[in-house]
Short mmCIF file of C-alpha atoms in Angstrom, two decimals:
data_model
loop_
_atom_site.label_atom_id
_atom_site.label_comp_id
_atom_site.label_asym_id
_atom_site.label_seq_id
_atom_site.Cartn_x
_atom_site.Cartn_y
_atom_site.Cartn_z
CA MET A 1 98.00 98.59 61.93
CA ILE A 2 96.14 95.95 64.91
CA THR A 3 96.85 97.39 67.81
CA ALA A 4 97.01 100.91 66.84
CA GLU A 5 93.18 100.47 64.69
CA LEU A 6 91.83 98.86 68.13
CA ARG A 7 93.00 101.34 70.35
CA ARG A 8 90.95 104.10 68.33
CA ALA A 9 88.10 101.52 68.07
CA ILE A 10 87.99 101.38 71.54
CA LEU A 11 87.63 104.22 72.31
CA THR A 12 85.49 105.70 69.53
CA ALA A 13 82.77 102.51 70.92
CA ALA A 14 83.35 103.71 74.55
CA GLY A 15 81.61 106.98 74.11
CA LYS A 16 81.78 110.77 75.53
CA GLY A 17 82.47 109.42 78.80
CA VAL A 18 86.41 108.60 77.47
CA HIS A 19 89.17 111.39 76.78
CA PRO A 20 90.48 110.36 73.61
CA GLY A 21 93.56 110.12 75.28
CA GLU A 22 93.06 107.41 77.26
CA ASP A 23 94.67 104.04 76.93
CA PRO A 24 92.76 100.50 76.78
CA LEU A 25 95.55 98.76 78.34
CA LEU A 26 95.53 96.33 75.67
CA ARG A 27 97.48 93.23 76.92
CA PRO A 28 97.51 89.70 74.50
CA GLY A 29 94.29 87.76 74.62
CA PRO A 30 94.40 83.70 74.63
CA GLN A 31 94.93 83.50 71.75
CA PRO A 32 96.86 85.04 68.02
CA GLY A 33 94.79 88.17 66.99
CA SER A 34 92.80 87.94 70.43
CA TYR A 35 93.19 91.17 72.52
CA ALA A 36 92.50 92.37 76.22
CA SER A 37 91.51 95.30 77.34
CA SER A 38 90.79 96.44 81.25
CA LEU A 39 89.57 99.74 79.92
CA PRO A 40 85.67 98.55 81.30
CA PHE A 41 86.32 99.35 85.08
CA ARG A 42 86.77 102.96 84.02
CA LEU A 43 83.05 103.13 82.22
CA PRO A 44 80.06 103.03 83.76
CA ARG A 45 78.59 99.56 83.55
CA HIS A 46 75.85 100.97 80.56
CA ALA A 47 79.12 102.59 78.63
CA ALA A 48 80.75 98.91 79.57
CA ALA A 49 77.91 96.78 78.46
CA ALA A 50 77.47 98.32 75.03
CA LEU A 51 81.62 97.83 74.10
CA PRO A 52 81.04 94.52 72.76
CA ALA A 53 78.09 95.26 69.95
CA ARG A 54 79.61 98.31 69.01
CA LEU A 55 83.02 96.30 68.18
CA ALA A 56 81.20 93.66 66.28
CA ARG A 57 79.82 95.72 63.76
CA GLU A 58 83.53 96.66 62.39
CA PRO A 59 84.03 94.15 59.74
CA TRP A 60 88.13 93.09 60.94
CA ILE A 61 86.64 92.05 64.28
CA ALA A 62 85.08 88.79 64.66
CA GLU A 63 83.96 88.59 67.78
CA ALA A 64 84.02 91.14 71.48
CA SER A 65 82.79 90.36 75.38
CA LEU A 66 83.30 91.14 78.25
CA THR A 67 84.81 88.09 80.32
CA GLY A 68 85.33 88.37 84.05
CA PRO A 69 84.78 91.05 86.26
CA GLY A 70 85.34 94.13 83.24
CA TYR A 71 87.47 92.68 81.12
CA LEU A 72 87.01 93.40 77.55
CA THR A 73 88.13 90.98 74.58
CA VAL A 74 88.37 91.43 70.78
CA THR A 75 89.39 88.91 68.51
CA VAL A 76 90.02 89.69 65.06
CA THR A 77 88.99 88.12 62.03
CA ARG A 78 91.69 85.87 60.62
CA ASP A 79 92.02 87.57 57.27
CA ALA A 80 92.97 91.26 59.61
CA LEU A 81 96.10 88.88 61.17
CA ALA A 82 97.43 87.30 58.41
CA GLY A 83 97.04 90.54 56.16
CA LEU A 84 99.56 92.73 58.71
CA ALA A 85 101.89 90.72 56.35
CA VAL A 86 101.21 92.96 53.23
CA ARG A 87 100.39 96.00 55.42
CA ILE A 88 103.24 95.90 57.51
CA ALA A 89 105.89 94.98 54.51
CA ARG A 90 104.27 98.01 52.58
CA ALA A 91 104.67 99.98 55.24
CA GLY A 92 107.81 99.99 56.09
CA PRO A 93 109.57 101.92 59.04
CA ALA A 94 106.42 103.26 59.39
CA CYS A 95 104.84 100.23 60.90
CA ALA A 96 105.79 101.33 64.25
CA ALA A 97 103.99 104.28 64.29
CA SER A 98 100.75 105.65 66.29
CA ASP A 99 98.80 108.38 67.47
CA ALA A 100 98.47 106.57 71.20
CA LEU A 101 100.43 109.89 72.31
CA GLY A 102 98.84 112.45 70.32
CA GLY A 103 98.65 115.40 72.18
CA ARG A 104 100.88 115.43 74.60
CA THR A 105 104.35 116.60 74.57
CA ALA A 106 108.02 114.98 76.29
CA SER A 107 111.38 115.82 75.75
CA GLY A 108 114.63 114.18 75.15
CA PRO A 109 118.38 114.89 74.09
CA ALA A 110 119.54 114.80 70.48
CA ALA A 111 121.58 112.15 70.87
CA ALA A 112 123.08 110.26 73.60
CA GLU A 113 127.63 110.01 72.72
CA LEU A 114 127.76 106.26 74.31
CA THR A 115 131.76 106.47 75.10
CA ALA A 116 131.70 109.75 76.87
CA ALA A 117 130.06 108.31 79.47
CA PRO A 118 131.64 108.19 82.71
CA ASP A 119 130.32 104.70 83.96
CA TRP A 120 127.48 102.36 82.74
CA PRO A 121 124.72 103.45 84.98
CA SER A 122 125.65 107.44 82.84
CA ALA A 123 125.52 105.44 79.84
CA ARG A 124 122.24 103.58 80.40
CA ALA A 125 120.49 106.74 81.90
CA ALA A 126 122.22 108.66 78.39
CA LEU A 127 120.68 106.27 76.33
CA ALA A 128 117.46 105.41 78.15
CA ALA A 129 116.51 109.13 78.39
CA ARG A 130 117.12 109.21 73.64
CA LEU A 131 115.51 106.19 73.44
CA THR A 132 112.54 107.13 75.06
CA ALA A 133 112.10 110.83 73.21
CA ARG A 134 112.03 107.91 69.91
CA LEU A 135 110.12 106.11 71.42
CA ALA A 136 107.54 108.79 71.68
CA ALA A 137 107.53 110.68 69.03
CA THR A 138 106.65 107.57 67.12
CA ALA A 139 103.62 106.66 69.17
CA GLY A 140 102.58 110.79 68.12
CA ALA A 141 103.82 112.67 70.76
CA THR A 142 105.36 116.42 70.72
CA VAL A 143 108.82 115.69 71.20
CA ILE A 144 111.16 118.79 71.86
CA PHE A 145 115.27 117.53 71.57
CA TYR A 146 117.63 119.46 73.65
CA PRO A 147 121.92 119.63 73.59
CA GLU A 148 123.31 116.23 75.19
CA ARG A 149 124.47 117.14 78.24
CA ILE A 150 128.33 115.85 77.74
CA VAL A 151 129.44 115.00 81.24
CA VAL A 152 133.51 114.47 81.04
CA PRO A 153 134.82 111.79 82.79
CA PRO A 154 137.87 112.55 85.52
CA PRO A 155 140.72 111.27 84.83
CA ALA A 156 140.67 107.69 86.59
CA PRO A 157 139.36 105.24 86.57
CA ALA A 158 138.99 104.96 82.65
CA SER A 159 135.24 104.43 81.40
CA PRO A 160 134.72 100.62 80.61
CA VAL A 161 132.17 102.02 77.69
CA PRO A 162 134.53 102.92 75.09
CA ALA A 163 136.42 99.78 75.46
CA ALA A 164 133.33 97.80 75.75
CA VAL A 165 132.44 99.32 72.12
CA ALA A 166 135.85 98.73 70.47
CA TYR A 167 135.58 95.38 72.22
CA ALA A 168 131.93 94.48 70.99
CA GLY A 169 130.86 96.73 68.84
CA LEU A 170 129.00 100.31 69.49
CA ASP A 171 125.66 98.05 67.95
CA ALA A 172 126.21 95.78 70.68
CA VAL A 173 126.54 97.86 73.08
CA ARG A 174 123.89 100.11 72.15
CA PHE A 175 121.50 97.02 72.16
CA ALA A 176 122.68 95.88 75.67
CA LEU A 177 122.42 99.44 77.21
CA ALA A 178 118.95 99.37 75.21
CA ARG A 179 117.46 96.61 77.50
CA MET A 180 118.95 97.14 80.73
CA PRO A 181 116.39 98.19 82.96
CA PRO A 182 116.93 100.97 85.99
CA GLY A 183 119.56 99.16 88.40
CA GLY A 184 120.10 96.85 85.90
CA ARG A 185 123.69 94.79 86.09
CA PRO A 186 125.57 96.37 83.35
CA PRO A 187 126.70 94.41 80.19
CA ARG A 188 129.96 92.19 79.68
CA ALA A 189 131.57 92.72 76.72
CA GLU A 190 132.73 89.66 76.06
CA GLY A 191 129.21 88.39 76.36
CA ILE A 192 127.07 90.42 74.12
CA ALA A 193 130.49 90.02 71.51
CA ARG A 194 129.22 86.60 71.25
CA HIS A 195 127.14 85.72 68.17
CA VAL A 196 124.84 82.90 70.00
CA LEU A 197 121.23 82.94 69.83
CA GLY A 198 122.10 83.54 73.66
CA ASN A 199 122.85 86.54 73.42
CA PRO A 200 120.45 89.19 72.97
CA ALA A 201 122.17 91.63 70.59
CA TYR A 202 122.75 89.36 68.49
CA ALA A 203 120.14 87.34 68.72
CA VAL A 204 117.44 90.59 67.34
CA ARG A 205 120.37 90.94 64.33
CA TYR A 206 120.11 87.16 63.31
CA ALA A 207 116.36 87.39 63.72
CA HIS A 208 116.49 90.22 60.94
CA ALA A 209 119.52 88.79 58.42
CA ALA A 210 117.54 85.13 59.11
CA ALA A 211 114.04 87.12 57.14
CA ALA A 212 116.39 88.78 55.10
CA ALA A 213 117.83 85.19 53.62
CA VAL A 214 114.90 83.78 52.59
CA LEU A 215 113.78 86.87 50.85
CA ARG A 216 117.51 86.31 48.76
CA TRP A 217 117.04 82.62 48.33
CA ALA A 218 113.65 83.39 46.99
CA ALA A 219 114.91 86.07 45.10
CA SER A 220 118.05 83.65 43.11
CA LEU A 221 114.72 81.20 42.38
CA ARG A 222 113.12 84.27 40.68
CA MET A 223 109.81 84.09 43.05
CA GLY A 224 109.03 86.86 45.30
CA PRO A 225 105.89 88.36 46.82
CA ALA A 226 102.78 88.83 44.70
CA GLY A 227 99.11 87.56 44.66
CA PHE A 228 98.29 87.61 48.73
CA GLN A 229 95.51 84.62 50.11
CA PRO A 230 95.68 85.47 54.42
CA ARG A 231 93.66 81.83 54.05
CA GLN A 232 97.22 80.36 53.57
CA LEU A 233 98.71 81.47 56.47
CA MET A 234 97.50 79.36 59.33
CA ALA A 235 100.33 77.48 60.44
CA PRO A 236 100.61 78.03 64.48
CA PRO A 237 104.17 79.14 64.22
CA GLU A 238 102.89 81.82 61.13
CA LEU A 239 99.84 82.56 63.56
CA ALA A 240 102.63 83.57 66.40
CA LEU A 241 104.69 85.92 64.32
CA LEU A 242 101.63 87.64 62.61
CA ASP A 243 100.53 87.69 66.02
CA ALA A 244 104.14 89.07 68.13
CA LEU A 245 104.34 91.97 65.01
CA SER A 246 100.89 92.98 65.36
CA TRP A 247 102.07 93.82 69.22
CA LEU A 248 104.84 96.90 67.22
CA PRO A 249 103.04 99.74 67.65
CA GLU A 250 101.64 99.18 71.07
CA ARG A 251 104.42 98.01 72.33
CA VAL A 252 105.84 101.39 71.27
CA ALA A 253 103.88 103.28 73.05
CA MET A 254 104.27 101.64 76.32
CA ALA A 255 107.75 101.64 76.35
CA ALA A 256 107.53 105.55 75.72
CA ARG A 257 104.76 106.01 78.59
CA ARG A 258 106.54 104.38 81.25
CA GLY A 259 110.13 105.36 80.07
CA ARG A 260 111.12 101.75 79.92
CA PRO A 261 112.96 101.10 76.44
CA ASP A 262 114.07 98.32 78.18
CA GLU A 263 110.74 96.82 77.83
CA PHE A 264 110.49 97.52 74.15
CA ALA A 265 113.95 95.72 73.29
CA GLY A 266 112.97 92.86 75.59
CA TYR A 267 109.72 92.93 73.11
CA LEU A 268 112.13 92.68 69.92
CA GLU A 269 113.60 89.46 71.31
CA GLU A 270 110.35 87.75 71.75
CA LEU A 271 109.55 89.49 67.51
CA ALA A 272 112.82 87.93 67.01
CA ALA A 273 112.32 84.58 68.68
CA ARG A 274 108.84 84.19 66.89
CA THR A 275 110.28 85.03 63.71
CA ILE A 276 113.69 82.91 63.63
CA ASP A 277 111.28 79.82 64.48
CA THR A 278 108.80 80.29 61.89
CA MET A 279 111.95 80.69 59.36
CA SER A 280 113.50 77.29 60.27
CA THR A 281 110.13 75.68 59.81
CA THR A 282 109.80 73.55 55.82
CA GLY A 283 107.60 76.25 54.93
CA PHE A 284 110.58 78.73 54.99
CA THR A 285 112.86 75.90 53.75
CA THR A 286 112.09 74.31 50.76
CA ILE A 287 111.09 74.75 47.85
CA PRO A 288 108.02 72.75 47.70
CA SER A 289 106.44 74.76 50.60
CA ILE A 290 107.59 78.45 49.89
CA SER A 291 104.11 80.65 48.76
CA SER A 292 103.70 84.24 47.79
CA GLU A 293 102.16 84.82 51.02
CA ARG A 294 105.15 83.08 53.72
CA LEU A 295 107.69 85.41 51.74
CA TRP A 296 105.59 88.55 52.54
CA LEU A 297 105.05 87.16 56.37
CA ALA A 298 108.66 86.98 56.14
CA ASP A 299 108.95 90.79 54.56
CA ALA A 300 106.65 91.89 57.30
CA ALA A 301 109.34 90.13 59.69
CA ARG A 302 112.40 91.76 58.03
CA THR A 303 110.29 95.07 58.26
CA GLY A 304 109.18 94.75 61.51
CA LEU A 305 112.65 93.83 63.09
CA ALA A 306 114.07 97.41 61.58
CA ALA A 307 112.17 99.20 62.53
CA GLY A 308 112.50 98.54 66.00
CA LEU A 309 116.19 98.26 65.85
CA GLY A 310 115.83 101.80 63.92
CA LEU A 311 114.33 102.84 67.06
CA LEU A 312 117.04 101.40 69.20
CA GLY A 313 120.09 103.25 67.19
CA VAL A 314 120.79 99.62 66.14
CA ASP A 315 121.66 98.29 62.31
CA ALA A 316 119.27 95.25 61.08
CA PRO A 317 121.41 93.45 58.59
CA SER A 318 120.64 91.54 55.88
CA ARG A 319 123.61 88.94 56.47
CA LEU A 320 125.41 87.48 59.80
#
């Protein structure tokens, strides 16, 4: 996908002075389809100056320039950005994979039995260790999984985690714990059980269901993804969703590198918001406006959200 390819292109353009495992530290640029990197700060001046011209040789890169005190900004072509709709839909769960952590080794528990945790911090720590290892493996690291170390809770007080799972459901609890930062406030069962878009544990799964509903509705009309013309996906909400989707492999790698699965869960919340906004526009809700290109985008959103939720061990429902 774009960020994984851009990472490789930047490191190749930087030449021999950069280790292949160096992190370009990609960040969002000023517009959809643009990406910024601080790598030039770590390069000799002549090597940094050569980056834009070398990157501009790539047919899928529209522009590359050095800005400010040394930031590299790269903008991909609109066709490359729109083409993600097809690429992600066809890739399936592999759309989240990259080689960003290739050559590195990580470890983590083979499972995380949340209901065995004596308290919320313990449940969060066990799940974070498991998710970090899973994210690292998806980003290309070699991961050694070890048996989970189950801590038997004392007789009293009773752990609040099983009660929350019974009340809100395992998926809601897992997502709430996944997005919980170190030292964060424990989730409240009555809050994460609510079926409202203000509840992230529900909103991300709802977004997947919303994208699936567009495809189901189109199928009932005997419509489906067919030919693809990238220029047909140029509306601002569509570009914003494509841009958010382009970050999926990079957000996986960043969260694994920092040991912060909560940051990846936060990214999925942003992707869900973009998906809901886009699937609610007339281009996706009226028969005259629906097109093959938009169906590809709905499929890509569904695929990307399913891949992300799967990495967190959360089910991606087609109906809610």
